[in-house]
Coordinates of C-alpha atoms and ligand atoms in Angstrom, one line a residue:
M1 CA 7.5 -17.1 11.5
K2 CA 4.6 -18.3 13.7
P3 CA 1.0 -17.4 12.7
F4 CA -0.9 -15.4 15.3
S5 CA -2.5 -17.2 18.2
K6 CA -6.3 -17.5 18.4
E7 CA -6.2 -15.0 21.3
T8 CA -5.0 -12.3 18.9
Y9 CA -8.1 -12.8 16.7
I10 CA -10.5 -13.2 19.7
Q11 CA -9.1 -10.0 21.2
R12 CA -9.4 -8.1 17.8
R13 CA -13.0 -9.1 17.4
A14 CA -13.8 -8.2 21.0
E15 CA -12.3 -4.8 20.6
L16 CA -14.3 -4.3 17.3
K17 CA -17.5 -5.3 19.0
K18 CA -16.9 -2.8 21.8
R19 CA -16.2 0.0 19.4
V20 CA -19.2 -0.5 17.1
G21 CA -21.5 -1.3 20.0
N22 CA -24.5 -2.8 18.3
G23 CA -25.8 -4.5 15.2
L24 CA -24.5 -7.2 12.9
L25 CA -21.0 -6.8 11.3
L26 CA -20.9 -8.5 8.0
F27 CA -17.6 -9.5 6.4
L28 CA -17.5 -10.8 2.8
G29 CA -14.4 -12.9 2.1
N30 CA -12.9 -12.8 -1.4
G31 CA -13.7 -15.5 -4.0
E32 CA -11.6 -16.9 -6.9
V33 CA -11.6 -14.7 -10.0
G34 CA -11.3 -16.3 -13.4
M35 CA -8.8 -14.7 -15.8
N36 CA -10.4 -16.0 -18.9
Y37 CA -12.5 -18.9 -17.6
A38 CA -13.4 -19.9 -14.1
D39 CA -10.8 -22.5 -13.5
N40 CA -7.9 -20.4 -14.8
A41 CA -8.0 -18.0 -11.9
Y42 CA -5.9 -15.0 -10.8
R43 CA -3.8 -15.7 -7.7
F44 CA -6.2 -15.8 -4.8
R45 CA -5.9 -12.9 -2.3
Q46 CA -8.1 -12.7 0.8
D47 CA -9.7 -9.5 1.8
S48 CA -7.4 -7.8 4.3
S49 CA -10.1 -6.9 6.9
F50 CA -11.3 -10.5 6.7
L51 CA -7.7 -11.7 7.3
Y52 CA -7.3 -9.3 10.2
Y53 CA -10.4 -10.5 12.2
F54 CA -10.8 -14.1 10.9
G55 CA -7.5 -15.4 9.4
G56 CA -9.3 -17.5 6.9
D57 CA -6.9 -17.3 3.9
Y58 CA -9.0 -19.2 1.4
A59 CA -11.8 -18.5 -1.0
G60 CA -15.5 -18.7 -0.5
L61 CA -16.1 -17.5 3.0
A62 CA -18.2 -14.9 4.8
A63 CA -18.4 -14.1 8.5
V64 CA -20.6 -12.2 10.9
I65 CA -20.1 -10.8 14.3
D66 CA -23.6 -10.5 15.7
I67 CA -23.2 -8.2 18.6
E68 CA -26.8 -8.4 20.1
N69 CA -26.8 -12.2 20.0
D70 CA -23.2 -12.6 21.0
K71 CA -22.4 -14.8 18.0
E72 CA -19.4 -15.1 15.7
I73 CA -20.0 -17.3 12.7
I74 CA -17.9 -18.2 9.7
F75 CA -20.0 -19.3 6.7
G76 CA -18.5 -21.5 4.0
N77 CA -19.0 -24.8 2.2
E78 CA -16.9 -27.8 3.1
L79 CA -15.0 -29.4 0.2
T80 CA -16.8 -32.1 -1.7
I81 CA -15.0 -35.3 -2.9
D82 CA -14.8 -33.6 -6.4
D83 CA -13.0 -30.6 -4.8
I84 CA -10.6 -32.9 -2.9
V85 CA -9.9 -34.9 -6.1
W86 CA -8.7 -31.7 -7.8
M87 CA -7.4 -29.7 -4.9
G88 CA -6.2 -32.3 -2.5
Y89 CA -7.0 -32.8 1.2
Q90 CA -7.5 -29.7 3.3
P91 CA -8.6 -29.2 6.9
T92 CA -12.4 -28.5 7.3
I93 CA -13.7 -25.0 7.7
K94 CA -14.6 -26.0 11.2
E95 CA -11.0 -27.0 11.9
K96 CA -9.6 -23.9 10.3
S97 CA -12.1 -21.6 12.2
E98 CA -11.2 -23.0 15.6
V99 CA -7.6 -21.9 15.0
V100 CA -8.9 -18.3 15.1
G101 CA -11.3 -18.9 18.0
I102 CA -14.5 -19.3 16.1
Y103 CA -16.6 -22.3 17.1
E104 CA -19.7 -21.9 14.9
T105 CA -19.6 -22.5 11.2
R106 CA -22.4 -22.9 8.8
P107 CA -22.8 -23.5 5.0
L108 CA -22.5 -20.4 2.9
G109 CA -26.1 -20.6 1.8
D110 CA -27.2 -20.0 5.3
L111 CA -25.8 -16.4 5.3
D112 CA -28.8 -15.0 3.4
S113 CA -31.4 -16.1 5.9
Y114 CA -29.2 -15.2 8.8
V115 CA -28.8 -11.6 7.5
K116 CA -32.4 -11.3 6.5
Q117 CA -33.7 -12.5 9.9
A118 CA -31.4 -9.9 11.6
Q119 CA -32.8 -7.2 9.3
A120 CA -36.3 -8.3 10.1
K121 CA -35.6 -8.0 13.8
G122 CA -34.4 -4.4 13.2
Q123 CA -30.7 -5.0 13.7
T124 CA -28.4 -2.6 11.9
I125 CA -26.3 -4.5 9.3
H126 CA -22.8 -3.0 9.2
F127 CA -20.9 -3.6 6.0
L128 CA -17.7 -2.3 4.3
P129 CA -17.6 -0.5 0.9
P130 CA -17.2 -3.2 -1.8
Y131 CA -14.3 -3.1 -4.2
R132 CA -15.1 -6.3 -6.3
G133 CA -18.1 -6.7 -8.6
E134 CA -19.1 -10.0 -7.1
H135 CA -19.3 -8.4 -3.7
Q136 CA -21.6 -5.8 -5.1
V137 CA -23.9 -8.5 -6.5
W138 CA -23.7 -10.4 -3.2
L139 CA -24.6 -7.3 -1.1
Q140 CA -27.5 -6.5 -3.5
E141 CA -28.8 -10.0 -2.9
L142 CA -28.3 -9.9 0.9
L143 CA -29.3 -6.4 1.6
G144 CA -31.3 -5.2 -1.5
I145 CA -29.0 -2.2 -1.9
N146 CA -28.2 -1.1 -5.5
P147 CA -24.5 -1.4 -6.2
A148 CA -24.3 2.3 -7.1
E149 CA -25.5 3.1 -3.5
Q150 CA -23.4 0.6 -1.6
A151 CA -20.3 2.7 -0.9
A152 CA -22.4 5.5 0.4
K153 CA -24.5 3.2 2.6
A154 CA -21.5 1.3 4.0
S155 CA -21.1 1.6 7.8
V156 CA -19.0 4.6 8.7
T157 CA -19.0 3.4 12.3
M158 CA -17.5 0.0 11.2
I159 CA -15.0 1.7 8.8
K160 CA -13.8 4.1 11.5
A161 CA -13.4 1.4 14.1
I162 CA -11.5 -0.9 11.7
V163 CA -9.3 1.9 10.4
D164 CA -8.3 2.9 13.9
M165 CA -7.5 -0.6 15.0
R166 CA -5.6 -1.5 11.8
N167 CA -3.8 1.9 11.7
H168 CA -2.1 1.0 15.1
K169 CA 0.2 -1.9 14.5
T170 CA 1.0 -4.2 17.4
P171 CA 4.5 -5.6 18.1
E172 CA 3.5 -8.9 16.6
E173 CA 2.3 -7.2 13.4
I174 CA 5.5 -5.2 13.3
E175 CA 7.5 -8.5 13.3
H176 CA 5.6 -9.7 10.2
I177 CA 6.0 -6.3 8.5
E178 CA 9.8 -6.3 9.2
A179 CA 10.0 -9.9 7.8
A180 CA 8.3 -8.7 4.6
I181 CA 10.6 -5.7 4.4
D182 CA 13.7 -7.9 4.8
V183 CA 12.6 -10.0 1.8
S184 CA 11.8 -6.7 0.0
V185 CA 15.4 -5.6 0.6
D186 CA 16.7 -8.8 -0.9
M187 CA 14.5 -8.1 -3.9
H188 CA 16.2 -4.8 -4.3
L189 CA 19.7 -6.2 -3.7
A190 CA 19.0 -8.6 -6.6
A191 CA 18.2 -5.7 -8.9
Y192 CA 21.4 -3.8 -7.9
R193 CA 23.4 -6.9 -8.8
E194 CA 21.7 -7.6 -12.0
V195 CA 21.3 -4.1 -13.6
R196 CA 23.7 -3.4 -16.4
P197 CA 23.6 -2.3 -20.0
G198 CA 22.0 -4.9 -22.3
K199 CA 19.8 -6.5 -19.7
T200 CA 16.0 -6.1 -20.2
E201 CA 13.6 -4.6 -17.7
A202 CA 11.8 -8.0 -17.8
Q203 CA 15.0 -9.8 -16.9
I204 CA 15.5 -7.6 -13.8
A205 CA 11.9 -8.0 -12.8
A206 CA 12.3 -11.8 -13.1
A207 CA 15.4 -11.7 -10.8
V208 CA 13.3 -9.7 -8.3
E209 CA 10.4 -12.1 -8.6
Q210 CA 12.7 -15.2 -8.2
T211 CA 14.0 -13.6 -5.0
V212 CA 10.6 -13.1 -3.4
M213 CA 9.1 -16.4 -4.4
S214 CA 12.1 -18.4 -3.3
Q215 CA 11.5 -17.0 0.2
D216 CA 7.9 -18.3 0.4
C217 CA 6.6 -14.8 -0.1
F218 CA 4.8 -13.1 -2.9
R219 CA 5.0 -9.5 -4.2
S220 CA 2.8 -7.1 -2.4
F221 CA 1.9 -5.2 -5.6
P222 CA 2.9 -5.4 -9.2
T223 CA 6.6 -4.7 -9.6
I224 CA 7.8 -1.5 -11.3
A225 CA 11.2 -2.1 -13.0
T226 CA 11.8 0.6 -15.4
T227 CA 14.2 3.0 -17.1
K228 CA 11.3 5.4 -17.6
G229 CA 11.0 6.4 -14.0
Q230 CA 9.2 9.6 -14.8
T231 CA 6.0 7.5 -15.1
L232 CA 5.1 6.9 -11.5
H233 CA 3.5 3.5 -12.0
Q234 CA 5.2 2.1 -15.2
H235 CA 4.2 -1.6 -15.1
A236 CA 5.2 -2.6 -18.6
F237 CA 8.7 -4.1 -19.1
M238 CA 9.4 -2.9 -22.6
N239 CA 13.0 -1.6 -22.6
T240 CA 16.5 -2.8 -22.8
L241 CA 18.8 -1.1 -20.3
Q242 CA 21.2 1.3 -22.0
D243 CA 24.4 3.0 -20.8
G244 CA 23.5 6.2 -19.1
D245 CA 20.0 5.2 -18.1
I246 CA 18.6 5.4 -14.5
F247 CA 16.9 2.2 -13.5
L248 CA 14.1 2.5 -11.0
L249 CA 12.7 -0.4 -9.0
D250 CA 9.6 -0.1 -6.8
A251 CA 8.9 -3.6 -5.4
G252 CA 8.0 -5.3 -2.2
A253 CA 7.1 -8.6 -0.6
E254 CA 4.1 -9.7 1.5
D255 CA 4.9 -12.4 4.0
P256 CA 2.8 -15.5 4.4
L257 CA 0.3 -13.7 6.7
H258 CA 0.1 -11.0 4.0
Y259 CA 1.9 -8.1 5.8
A260 CA 3.5 -5.9 3.2
G261 CA 6.9 -4.3 2.5
D262 CA 7.3 -1.5 0.0
L263 CA 10.6 -0.2 -1.1
S264 CA 12.0 1.8 -4.1
S265 CA 15.5 2.2 -5.4
S266 CA 17.2 4.1 -8.2
M267 CA 20.5 3.2 -9.6
P268 CA 22.7 3.9 -12.6
V269 CA 22.6 1.3 -15.4
S270 CA 26.3 2.1 -16.1
E271 CA 28.8 1.7 -13.3
K272 CA 28.3 5.3 -12.1
F273 CA 25.7 8.1 -12.4
T274 CA 26.5 11.0 -14.7
E275 CA 27.3 14.2 -12.9
Q276 CA 23.8 15.5 -13.6
Q277 CA 22.2 12.3 -12.3
A278 CA 24.3 12.3 -9.2
M279 CA 23.3 15.9 -8.5
I280 CA 19.6 15.1 -8.7
Y281 CA 20.1 11.9 -6.8
N282 CA 21.8 13.8 -3.9
L283 CA 19.2 16.5 -4.0
H284 CA 16.6 13.8 -3.6
L285 CA 18.4 12.3 -0.7
K286 CA 18.3 15.7 1.0
T287 CA 14.5 15.8 0.5
F288 CA 14.4 12.3 2.0
Q289 CA 16.3 13.4 5.1
A290 CA 14.1 16.5 5.5
A291 CA 11.0 14.2 5.5
V292 CA 12.6 11.7 7.9
D293 CA 13.8 14.5 10.3
T294 CA 10.2 15.7 10.6
L295 CA 8.7 12.3 11.7
A296 CA 7.5 12.2 15.3
P297 CA 4.3 11.5 17.2
G298 CA 1.9 14.4 16.9
V299 CA 3.5 15.9 13.8
P300 CA 1.2 15.8 10.7
F301 CA 2.7 13.7 7.9
K302 CA 1.7 16.6 5.6
Q303 CA 4.4 18.6 7.4
A304 CA 7.0 16.0 6.4
H305 CA 5.7 16.2 2.8
L306 CA 6.0 20.1 2.8
N307 CA 9.5 20.0 4.4
A308 CA 10.6 17.6 1.6
A309 CA 9.0 19.8 -1.0
T310 CA 10.7 22.9 0.4
V311 CA 14.1 21.3 0.2
L312 CA 13.3 20.2 -3.3
C313 CA 12.5 23.7 -4.3
E314 CA 15.7 25.1 -2.6
G315 CA 17.7 22.6 -4.6
M316 CA 15.9 23.3 -7.8
K317 CA 16.5 27.0 -7.3
E318 CA 20.3 26.4 -6.9
I319 CA 20.3 24.4 -10.1
G320 CA 18.4 27.2 -11.8
L321 CA 15.1 25.4 -12.6
M322 CA 13.1 27.3 -9.9
K323 CA 13.1 30.8 -8.6
G324 CA 11.4 32.8 -5.8
D325 CA 11.0 31.7 -2.2
P326 CA 11.4 27.9 -1.9
K327 CA 9.0 27.6 1.0
E328 CA 6.3 29.6 -0.9
A329 CA 7.0 27.5 -3.9
A330 CA 6.4 24.3 -1.8
Y331 CA 3.3 25.6 0.0
S332 CA 1.8 27.0 -3.2
G333 CA 2.0 23.6 -4.9
A334 CA 4.6 24.6 -7.6
Y335 CA 6.9 21.8 -6.3
A336 CA 4.5 19.3 -7.8
I337 CA 6.0 19.8 -11.3
F338 CA 8.9 17.7 -10.1
F339 CA 7.1 15.6 -7.4
P340 CA 3.5 15.1 -8.4
C341 CA 2.7 12.4 -5.9
G342 CA 2.4 12.1 -2.1
L343 CA 5.4 11.5 0.2
G344 CA 4.0 8.2 1.4
H345 CA 1.1 6.1 2.5
M346 CA 0.1 3.8 5.4
M347 CA 1.2 0.2 5.0
G348 CA 0.1 -3.0 6.7
L349 CA -2.0 -5.9 5.4
D350 CA -2.4 -3.8 2.2
V351 CA 0.5 -2.1 0.6
H352 CA -1.7 1.1 0.6
D353 CA -3.3 0.1 3.8
M354 CA -7.1 0.1 3.8
E355 CA -7.4 2.3 0.7
N356 CA -10.6 0.3 0.1
L357 CA -12.1 1.8 3.3
G358 CA -11.3 5.4 2.2
E359 CA -8.1 7.5 2.2
Q360 CA -10.1 10.2 3.9
Y361 CA -10.6 8.0 7.0
V362 CA -7.2 6.3 6.9
G363 CA -4.9 9.3 6.1
Y364 CA -6.7 12.4 7.2
P365 CA -7.9 13.6 10.6
E366 CA -11.6 14.1 11.3
G367 CA -12.8 17.4 9.7
V368 CA -9.8 17.8 7.4
K369 CA -10.6 17.2 3.8
K370 CA -8.1 16.0 1.3
S371 CA -7.0 18.8 -1.1
T372 CA -8.2 18.6 -4.7
Q373 CA -5.1 20.6 -6.0
F374 CA -2.7 18.8 -8.3
G375 CA 0.1 17.3 -6.2
F376 CA -1.6 17.7 -2.8
K377 CA -4.5 15.6 -4.0
S378 CA -2.2 12.6 -4.3
L379 CA -1.1 12.9 -0.6
R380 CA -2.6 9.7 0.8
L381 CA -1.4 10.4 4.3
A382 CA -1.5 13.8 6.0
R383 CA -2.7 13.2 9.5
P384 CA -0.8 13.8 12.8
L385 CA 1.3 10.7 13.4
E386 CA 0.7 8.3 16.3
P387 CA 2.8 5.5 17.8
G388 CA 2.1 2.3 15.9
F389 CA 1.6 4.0 12.5
V390 CA 3.5 2.3 9.8
F391 CA 4.0 4.0 6.5
T392 CA 6.3 4.6 3.6
V393 CA 8.5 7.6 2.9
E394 CA 9.1 7.9 -0.9
P395 CA 10.0 11.3 -2.2
G396 CA 11.0 11.4 -5.8
I397 CA 12.2 13.8 -8.5
Y398 CA 10.6 13.4 -11.9
F399 CA 10.9 15.3 -15.2
I400 CA 7.6 14.5 -16.9
P401 CA 7.7 16.1 -20.4
E402 CA 3.9 16.2 -20.8
L403 CA 3.4 17.8 -17.4
I404 CA 6.1 20.4 -18.1
D405 CA 4.5 21.2 -21.5
K406 CA 1.0 21.5 -20.0
W407 CA 2.0 23.7 -17.1
Q408 CA 4.1 25.9 -19.4
A409 CA 1.2 26.3 -21.8
E410 CA -1.1 27.2 -18.9
K411 CA 1.4 29.5 -17.4
Q412 CA 1.2 27.8 -14.1
F413 CA 3.4 29.0 -11.3
T414 CA 5.5 31.2 -13.6
D415 CA 6.8 33.1 -10.4
F416 CA 8.5 29.9 -9.3
I417 CA 9.3 27.7 -12.3
C418 CA 12.0 28.5 -14.9
Y419 CA 10.3 27.0 -17.9
D420 CA 13.0 28.3 -20.3
K421 CA 15.6 26.1 -18.6
L422 CA 13.4 23.0 -18.4
D423 CA 13.5 22.0 -22.0
A424 CA 17.0 20.6 -21.7
W425 CA 15.8 18.3 -18.8
K426 CA 12.9 16.6 -20.4
G427 CA 14.8 13.4 -21.1
F428 CA 16.1 13.0 -17.6
T429 CA 13.4 10.5 -16.6
G430 CA 12.9 10.2 -12.8
L431 CA 14.1 8.7 -9.6
R432 CA 13.0 7.8 -6.0
N433 CA 14.0 5.9 -3.0
E434 CA 11.6 4.5 -0.5
L435 CA 11.8 3.1 3.0
D436 CA 9.2 2.0 5.6
Y437 CA 8.9 3.7 9.0
L438 CA 7.2 3.1 12.3
I439 CA 6.2 5.9 14.7
T440 CA 7.4 5.0 18.2
E441 CA 6.5 6.7 21.6
D442 CA 9.3 9.3 21.1
G443 CA 10.2 9.3 17.4
A444 CA 10.3 7.1 14.4
R445 CA 12.4 4.2 13.2
V446 CA 13.1 2.7 9.9
L447 CA 11.7 -0.8 9.7
G448 CA 13.6 -3.9 8.6
H449 CA 16.8 -5.6 9.8
K450 CA 18.6 -5.3 6.5
K451 CA 19.9 -2.1 5.0
K452 CA 18.7 -1.0 1.6
P453 CA 21.4 1.1 -0.2
M454 CA 20.6 4.8 -0.1
T455 CA 23.8 6.9 -0.5
I456 CA 25.6 6.9 -3.9
E457 CA 28.5 5.0 -2.3
E458 CA 26.1 2.4 -1.0
V459 CA 24.5 2.1 -4.4
Y460 CA 27.8 1.6 -6.2
A461 CA 28.9 -1.0 -3.6
A462 CA 25.6 -2.9 -4.0
K463 CA 26.1 -2.9 -7.8
G464 CA 29.4 -4.7 -7.1
Ligands
LIG501 N1 4.9 1.1 -4.2 C1 3.8 1.3 -5.0 C2 2.9 2.4 -4.6 O1 3.1 2.9 -3.5 O2 1.9 2.7 -5.2

C-alpha cells in the first residue's frame, strides 16, 4: 500500500499549528535501545506522534514546529562513512524529510540552542509526556525540568490537540488499519489451523509470528497464545496443549506505516468445546452482540460496556453463578468478577492508541473522571463515540481463582455472586473474542475485509 503523500503530513502539521496557536512544539523521536549492549538493540519503533506528523521512521531524530517563526525543522545527524559501512546506504535526512514536506534539516546537536533561544525569547515550549528514560534525560537537558515533574508539566494544549486529531481517523488511515487487520485475521486463522493436543503454546505463537512477518508486517504488541486465558495478559509460552483445554490467542499486526490491528480468538484444543465451554462461549457471544448493538455516534462506549456486562450477569444468573437483578449487578460492578477489564480501547498508530498521552484525554470526555473501582477502572474508553473513532470490542469471561477467593473472603457483592457454586468453576480458565470497529456517520462497522471466526460453527470450520 502506498505511503501517505507529503500533503497529508503538511496538512496535519498545519492543523496542529492552528489548534495550538502559539509557541514551539517539540517532538522527540525514539532512539535505538540496547537489550544488553548498545549494538544489540530491541527492534526499533518510532514514537507514534512523531510518525503521525513527520513520518521519519528511523532512530535519532527530533523535530520542532515553531509557530511564531513559521518554521518546521527536523533535527538529525547524517550517516557517517562508518555508519554506511555497517548499515548500508540510506537516503539523507534531507531527502527523507522532503518526502513529508519539511525543507529545513539541521544536525541533532543544534536542537539544544534552538530550544534555548526560543525559551530566552519567552516562547512557550510545548512537549508531550515522556515514556522513555532517555527522553526524560533529554528533556531535562533541553528544558531543565526534573524527570519527576515532566509529565505534569507537559503541554495539555498540545496533548488535547493531538488526541483529537489522532482520535478521528481519515479514510486513508482506515485503509492502513484495515490492511493491518487483514493480516491479523491471517494470524488468527493460522492458530485455528495449528491448535491441537500435543502442540506447545510456543509452536502456535511461532506459526502466528511466521504469518505476520511473511506479509512484511510486524506484531502490534506481544502475542498472547495461551491455555491459561484467565490471565488477561499471559505472555509466557509455557504449556503443552491438552485435550479439553481452551486456547486463547490475542494477537495483531501493524502494517509498514505502523497502523495496528488487534484481534482475539478462543477455540477448543480438541475438535469440539465441552458442553460447559460451549455454554460459556455462547454467553460470551451474546455479550459481544449486546456491545456491538449499542455502538453508534453519540452513544458513550461505557454504555456498550454496561450493556455487555448486563447480558453477562443475566447469563450467569441462568447458570446459577449470580443472583439478583442483572442490571443492578452490572451497574454496581459485581460483573467484574468474571470480566475485570474494559470492553475495548482506541486503536490506531498504537494498539492502545495514545495511551502515552493519557487515557483520561483519549477515552474520557472533558469533566468525566475515570472510575477507581475495580473493573470500571480498567475501562480505557468510555466517551461518547464519534465518526472516525476506531476501537476494539473485546468482552471476555474469566474465572480467576485468586480473584474469586479474594472477593469471597471480603464478602464482596454477596447479593449478586453465588460463591458457593463458584468453587467448581475455578479451573475453567477464560475466553474472549475481539474485533475492531469504526464509528461511521450513522452507525458502526467492523473493520477488515476478511472474516475472523466468531460463532462455534465458524470456529470448528476454521479448525478444519
Ligand atoms: N490486545 C492486547 C491489549 O489490548 O492489551
